[in-house]
PDB file of C-alpha atoms in Angstrom:
ATOM      1  CA  MET M   1      -1.551  -3.921  49.942  1.00 42.00           C
ATOM      2  CA  THR M   2      -2.516  -3.199  46.390  1.00 44.00           C
ATOM      3  CA  SER M   3       0.940  -1.225  45.310  1.00 46.00           C
ATOM      4  CA  LEU M   4       2.526  -4.338  46.788  1.00 48.00           C
ATOM      5  CA  PHE M   5       0.488  -6.717  44.048  1.00 46.00           C
ATOM      6  CA  LEU M   6       0.864  -4.527  41.614  1.00 49.00           C
ATOM      7  CA  ALA M   7       4.818  -3.893  41.871  1.00 48.00           C
ATOM      8  CA  ARG M   8       4.798  -7.638  42.316  1.00 51.00           C
ATOM      9  CA  SER M   9       2.701  -8.511  39.148  1.00 46.00           C
ATOM     10  CA  LEU M  10       4.352  -6.062  37.004  1.00 47.00           C
ATOM     11  CA  TYR M  11       7.835  -7.635  38.340  1.00 45.00           C
ATOM     12  CA  LEU M  12       6.643 -11.385  36.885  1.00 45.00           C
ATOM     13  CA  SER M  13       5.617 -10.277  33.812  1.00 44.00           C
ATOM     14  CA  ARG M  14       8.843  -8.310  32.889  1.00 47.00           C
ATOM     15  CA  LEU M  15      10.495 -11.624  34.261  1.00 44.00           C
ATOM     16  CA  THR M  16       8.037 -13.618  32.165  1.00 43.00           C
ATOM     17  CA  HIS M  17       8.979 -11.707  29.325  1.00 44.00           C
ATOM     18  CA  SER M  18      13.016 -11.740  29.821  1.00 44.00           C
ATOM     19  CA  LEU M  19      12.618 -15.175  29.942  1.00 43.00           C
ATOM     20  CA  LEU M  20      10.262 -16.047  26.949  1.00 42.00           C
ATOM     21  CA  SER M  21      12.466 -14.011  24.926  1.00 47.00           C
ATOM     22  CA  GLN M  22      15.602 -16.221  25.766  1.00 47.00           C
ATOM     23  CA  VAL M  23      13.103 -19.418  24.742  1.00 43.00           C
ATOM     24  CA  PRO M  24      13.796 -20.726  21.367  1.00 48.00           C
ATOM     25  CA  ILE M  25      10.785 -20.242  19.418  1.00 45.00           C
ATOM     26  CA  ALA M  26       9.918 -24.212  18.755  1.00 45.00           C
ATOM     27  CA  ASN M  27       9.818 -24.681  22.548  1.00 45.00           C
ATOM     28  CA  ARG M  28       7.356 -21.210  23.276  1.00 43.00           C
ATOM     29  CA  SER M  29       3.945 -23.043  23.957  1.00 47.00           C
ATOM     30  CA  ILE M  30       5.728 -25.486  26.719  1.00 45.00           C
ATOM     31  CA  PHE M  31       7.322 -22.691  28.266  1.00 46.00           C
ATOM     32  CA  ILE M  32       3.780 -20.670  28.648  1.00 47.00           C
ATOM     33  CA  TYR M  33       2.014 -23.790  29.585  1.00 47.00           C
ATOM     34  CA  PHE M  34       4.166 -23.848  32.291  1.00 47.00           C
ATOM     35  CA  GLN M  35       3.383 -20.014  33.144  1.00 47.00           C
ATOM     36  CA  LEU M  36      -0.290 -21.664  33.590  1.00 47.00           C
ATOM     37  CA  CYS M  37      -0.169 -24.707  35.186  1.00 53.00           C
ATOM     38  CA  ASN M  38       2.007 -26.403  38.061  1.00 52.00           C
ATOM     39  CA  MET M  39       5.059 -29.025  37.399  1.00 55.00           C
ATOM     40  CA  ASP M  40       2.490 -32.004  38.704  1.00 62.00           C
ATOM     41  CA  ASP M  41      -0.323 -30.461  35.839  1.00 70.00           C
ATOM     42  CA  LEU M  42       2.612 -30.599  33.385  1.00 75.00           C
ATOM     43  CA  ALA M  43       3.994 -34.036  34.602  1.00 79.00           C
ATOM     44  CA  ASP M  44       0.689 -35.718  34.232  1.00 83.00           C
ATOM     45  CA  CYS M  45      -0.057 -34.196  30.832  1.00 87.00           C
ATOM     46  CA  ARG M  46       3.438 -35.358  29.440  1.00 90.00           C
ATOM     47  CA  GLU M  47       2.172 -38.421  30.911  1.00 92.00           C
ATOM     48  CA  VAL M  48      -0.432 -39.426  29.134  1.00 93.00           C
ATOM     49  CA  PHE M  49       1.072 -37.825  26.018  1.00 95.00           C
ATOM     50  CA  ALA M  50       3.677 -40.697  26.396  1.00 94.00           C
ATOM     51  CA  TYR M  51       1.041 -43.327  26.979  1.00 95.00           C
ATOM     52  CA  PHE M  52      -0.413 -42.902  23.632  1.00 96.00           C
ATOM     53  CA  ASP M  53       2.410 -42.765  21.849  1.00 96.00           C
ATOM     54  CA  SER M  54       2.373 -46.004  20.174  1.00 93.00           C
ATOM     55  CA  LYS M  55       5.696 -45.740  18.183  1.00 96.00           C
ATOM     56  CA  GLY M  56       7.991 -44.730  20.581  1.00 95.00           C
ATOM     57  CA  ASP M  57       8.603 -41.255  18.105  1.00 96.00           C
ATOM     58  CA  GLU M  58       7.399 -38.646  21.214  1.00 95.00           C
ATOM     59  CA  ARG M  59       4.584 -37.891  18.860  1.00 97.00           C
ATOM     60  CA  ILE M  60       0.550 -39.085  18.497  1.00 97.00           C
ATOM     61  CA  SER M  61      -1.662 -39.047  16.010  1.00 96.00           C
ATOM     62  CA  VAL M  62      -4.218 -36.571  14.597  1.00 96.00           C
ATOM     63  CA  GLN M  63      -6.812 -38.981  15.356  1.00 95.00           C
ATOM     64  CA  GLN M  64      -5.652 -39.385  19.248  1.00 96.00           C
ATOM     65  CA  VAL M  65      -5.899 -35.745  19.886  1.00 96.00           C
ATOM     66  CA  GLY M  66      -9.405 -36.336  21.055  1.00 94.00           C
ATOM     67  CA  ASP M  67      -8.643 -39.410  23.129  1.00 95.00           C
ATOM     68  CA  VAL M  68      -5.581 -37.874  24.781  1.00 95.00           C
ATOM     69  CA  LEU M  69      -7.679 -34.718  25.866  1.00 93.00           C
ATOM     70  CA  ARG M  70     -10.145 -36.791  27.234  1.00 91.00           C
ATOM     71  CA  ALA M  71      -8.056 -38.993  29.143  1.00 93.00           C
ATOM     72  CA  LEU M  72      -6.751 -35.467  30.542  1.00 90.00           C
ATOM     73  CA  GLY M  73     -10.070 -34.455  32.013  1.00 85.00           C
ATOM     74  CA  GLN M  74     -11.268 -32.911  28.959  1.00 86.00           C
ATOM     75  CA  ASN M  75     -14.325 -33.060  26.938  1.00 82.00           C
ATOM     76  CA  PRO M  76     -13.948 -31.657  23.705  1.00 85.00           C
ATOM     77  CA  THR M  77     -16.870 -31.741  20.931  1.00 83.00           C
ATOM     78  CA  GLU M  78     -15.562 -33.479  17.912  1.00 87.00           C
ATOM     79  CA  ALA M  79     -15.911 -29.894  16.083  1.00 87.00           C
ATOM     80  CA  GLU M  80     -13.995 -28.619  18.830  1.00 88.00           C
ATOM     81  CA  ILE M  81     -11.001 -31.483  18.208  1.00 92.00           C
ATOM     82  CA  HIS M  82     -11.453 -30.672  14.301  1.00 92.00           C
ATOM     83  CA  ARG M  83     -11.033 -26.627  14.628  1.00 91.00           C
ATOM     84  CA  CYS M  84      -7.957 -27.322  16.972  1.00 91.00           C
ATOM     85  CA  VAL M  85      -6.215 -30.089  14.435  1.00 94.00           C
ATOM     86  CA  GLY M  86      -7.560 -28.867  11.065  1.00 91.00           C
ATOM     87  CA  SER M  87      -4.388 -26.767  10.322  1.00 90.00           C
ATOM     88  CA  PHE M  88      -2.401 -30.438  10.528  1.00 93.00           C
ATOM     89  CA  ASP M  89      -2.615 -33.157   7.715  1.00 93.00           C
ATOM     90  CA  LYS M  90      -4.791 -36.135   8.523  1.00 91.00           C
ATOM     91  CA  GLU M  91      -1.928 -38.756   8.906  1.00 93.00           C
ATOM     92  CA  ALA M  92       0.354 -36.059  10.446  1.00 94.00           C
ATOM     93  CA  ARG M  93       2.168 -36.919  14.435  1.00 96.00           C
ATOM     94  CA  LEU M  94       2.314 -34.146  16.752  1.00 96.00           C
ATOM     95  CA  SER M  95       4.710 -33.502  19.331  1.00 94.00           C
ATOM     96  CA  PHE M  96       4.107 -32.468  22.732  1.00 92.00           C
ATOM     97  CA  GLU M  97       5.045 -29.137  21.767  1.00 89.00           C
ATOM     98  CA  ASP M  98       2.217 -28.728  18.845  1.00 91.00           C
ATOM     99  CA  PHE M  99      -0.201 -30.557  21.727  1.00 93.00           C
ATOM    100  CA  VAL M 100       0.125 -27.655  24.468  1.00 87.00           C
ATOM    101  CA  PRO M 101      -1.609 -25.343  22.482  1.00 88.00           C
ATOM    102  CA  ILE M 102      -4.484 -27.476  21.527  1.00 91.00           C
ATOM    103  CA  PHE M 103      -4.735 -28.446  24.612  1.00 89.00           C
ATOM    104  CA  GLN M 104      -4.879 -24.750  26.268  1.00 83.00           C
ATOM    105  CA  SER M 105      -7.538 -23.886  24.100  1.00 84.00           C
ATOM    106  CA  VAL M 106      -9.992 -26.493  24.635  1.00 86.00           C
ATOM    107  CA  SER M 107      -9.006 -25.948  28.362  1.00 81.00           C
ATOM    108  CA  LYS M 108     -10.103 -21.871  27.990  1.00 75.00           C
ATOM    109  CA  ASN M 109     -13.035 -23.148  25.998  1.00 70.00           C
ATOM    110  CA  ARG M 110     -14.421 -25.635  28.835  1.00 62.00           C
ATOM    111  CA  GLU M 111     -13.567 -22.770  31.259  1.00 57.00           C
ATOM    112  CA  LYS M 112     -15.997 -20.555  28.750  1.00 60.00           C
ATOM    113  CA  HIS M 113     -18.904 -23.503  28.830  1.00 59.00           C
ATOM    114  CA  THR M 114     -18.766 -23.518  32.447  1.00 72.00           C
ATOM    115  CA  VAL M 115     -19.731 -20.232  32.906  1.00 78.00           C
ATOM    116  CA  GLU M 116     -22.659 -20.692  30.396  1.00 80.00           C
ATOM    117  CA  GLU M 117     -23.885 -23.689  31.824  1.00 77.00           C
ATOM    118  CA  PHE M 118     -23.660 -22.083  35.450  1.00 82.00           C
ATOM    119  CA  VAL M 119     -26.093 -18.793  34.126  1.00 86.00           C
ATOM    120  CA  GLU M 120     -28.011 -21.755  32.478  1.00 85.00           C
ATOM    121  CA  GLY M 121     -29.121 -23.474  36.142  1.00 85.00           C
ATOM    122  CA  LEU M 122     -29.270 -20.623  37.721  1.00 87.00           C
ATOM    123  CA  SER M 123     -31.982 -19.501  35.078  1.00 88.00           C
ATOM    124  CA  HIS M 124     -34.037 -21.956  35.587  1.00 87.00           C
ATOM    125  CA  PHE M 125     -34.712 -19.669  38.765  1.00 88.00           C
ATOM    126  CA  ASP M 126     -35.464 -16.637  36.707  1.00 90.00           C
ATOM    127  CA  LYS M 127     -39.089 -16.392  37.696  1.00 89.00           C
ATOM    128  CA  GLU M 128     -39.313 -13.104  35.673  1.00 91.00           C
ATOM    129  CA  GLY M 129     -37.339 -14.035  32.269  1.00 92.00           C
ATOM    130  CA  ASN M 130     -34.946 -10.423  32.727  1.00 95.00           C
ATOM    131  CA  GLY M 131     -32.132 -12.121  34.071  1.00 94.00           C
ATOM    132  CA  MET M 132     -31.898 -11.321  37.730  1.00 94.00           C
ATOM    133  CA  ILE M 133     -32.630 -13.918  40.652  1.00 94.00           C
ATOM    134  CA  ASN M 134     -33.913 -12.848  43.738  1.00 93.00           C
ATOM    135  CA  VAL M 135     -30.798 -12.244  46.612  1.00 93.00           C
ATOM    136  CA  ALA M 136     -32.782 -14.617  49.076  1.00 93.00           C
ATOM    137  CA  GLU M 137     -33.711 -17.486  46.583  1.00 92.00           C
ATOM    138  CA  LEU M 138     -29.777 -17.020  45.606  1.00 91.00           C
ATOM    139  CA  ARG M 139     -28.762 -16.953  49.287  1.00 92.00           C
ATOM    140  CA  HIS M 140     -31.425 -19.629  50.054  1.00 91.00           C
ATOM    141  CA  LEU M 141     -29.773 -22.184  47.020  1.00 88.00           C
ATOM    142  CA  LEU M 142     -26.196 -21.531  47.814  1.00 87.00           C
ATOM    143  CA  THR M 143     -26.775 -22.494  51.483  1.00 89.00           C
ATOM    144  CA  THR M 144     -28.911 -25.629  51.178  1.00 87.00           C
ATOM    145  CA  LEU M 145     -28.079 -27.429  47.448  1.00 82.00           C
ATOM    146  CA  GLY M 146     -25.115 -29.237  46.744  1.00 72.00           C
ATOM    147  CA  GLU M 147     -22.209 -27.898  48.435  1.00 72.00           C
ATOM    148  CA  ARG M 148     -23.251 -25.780  51.350  1.00 81.00           C
ATOM    149  CA  LEU M 149     -21.653 -22.657  51.797  1.00 84.00           C
ATOM    150  CA  SER M 150     -22.032 -20.933  54.986  1.00 89.00           C
ATOM    151  CA  ASP M 151     -23.560 -17.351  55.707  1.00 91.00           C
ATOM    152  CA  GLU M 152     -20.568 -15.725  55.487  1.00 91.00           C
ATOM    153  CA  ASP M 153     -19.413 -17.218  52.347  1.00 89.00           C
ATOM    154  CA  VAL M 154     -22.587 -15.772  50.752  1.00 90.00           C
ATOM    155  CA  ASP M 155     -22.579 -12.687  51.858  1.00 91.00           C
ATOM    156  CA  GLN M 156     -18.196 -12.276  50.390  1.00 90.00           C
ATOM    157  CA  LEU M 157     -20.640 -13.519  47.315  1.00 89.00           C
ATOM    158  CA  LEU M 158     -23.196 -11.435  46.629  1.00 90.00           C
ATOM    159  CA  ALA M 159     -21.280  -7.983  48.255  1.00 90.00           C
ATOM    160  CA  GLY M 160     -22.106  -5.421  45.522  1.00 90.00           C
ATOM    161  CA  HIS M 161     -24.323  -7.642  42.974  1.00 90.00           C
ATOM    162  CA  ASN M 162     -27.739  -7.041  44.307  1.00 87.00           C
ATOM    163  CA  ASP M 163     -29.783  -4.230  43.116  1.00 91.00           C
ATOM    164  CA  SER M 164     -32.097  -1.621  44.868  1.00 90.00           C
ATOM    165  CA  HIS M 165     -34.915  -4.176  44.290  1.00 92.00           C
ATOM    166  CA  GLY M 166     -32.684  -7.016  46.212  1.00 91.00           C
ATOM    167  CA  ASN M 167     -32.396  -8.821  42.984  1.00 94.00           C
ATOM    168  CA  VAL M 168     -29.111  -9.990  41.502  1.00 94.00           C
ATOM    169  CA  ASN M 169     -28.215 -10.273  37.421  1.00 95.00           C
ATOM    170  CA  ILE M 170     -27.288 -13.940  37.048  1.00 93.00           C
ATOM    171  CA  SER M 171     -24.303 -13.579  33.755  1.00 92.00           C
ATOM    172  CA  ASP M 172     -22.915 -11.151  36.007  1.00 92.00           C
ATOM    173  CA  PHE M 173     -22.745 -13.049  39.161  1.00 90.00           C
ATOM    174  CA  VAL M 174     -21.750 -15.764  37.672  1.00 88.00           C
ATOM    175  CA  ARG M 175     -18.988 -14.386  36.022  1.00 86.00           C
ATOM    176  CA  ALA M 176     -17.796 -12.183  39.124  1.00 86.00           C
ATOM    177  CA  VAL M 177     -18.107 -15.515  41.006  1.00 83.00           C
ATOM    178  CA  MET M 178     -16.080 -17.525  38.110  1.00 76.00           C
ATOM    179  CA  ASN M 179     -13.161 -14.661  37.996  1.00 74.00           C
ATOM    180  CA  SER M 180     -12.187 -14.608  41.918  1.00 66.00           C
TER     181      SER M 180
END
């Protein structure tokens, strides 16, 4: 099973590289975005982008980038927006191809913040302040709060994460769950 997965991944990687080399440089960000999202996501992104195109030139102003990102469900800080559009003139109008890498950057930062937020949330249950949480307490949290997990699901999540003292490293656990 693993070798089949690796062979398939290698094939897809080579196919992507082959296709990418045939795409004009100006359109590569769109092509890469296709790789990361499904067609519905891309269509939604383009639709929202077009909604903010007030001049009908298939572009948005630099000042609208934050609004477009927020309309797409992102929540960037003003500092993130300034960092992303800093290389553009303040009066510039961005094409969809210019916007896609900005959207990707903000989306990646959102994922990073999510990991940090989960670690921070679970850290409130770290009684000794050592970055660890008791397995029994974590199991209780996962089966009783929010979207409750079954015991079987919790067993799968916790497999291999507890130490000899019955504790789980919060940061490692959150990263493993978020990356699975």
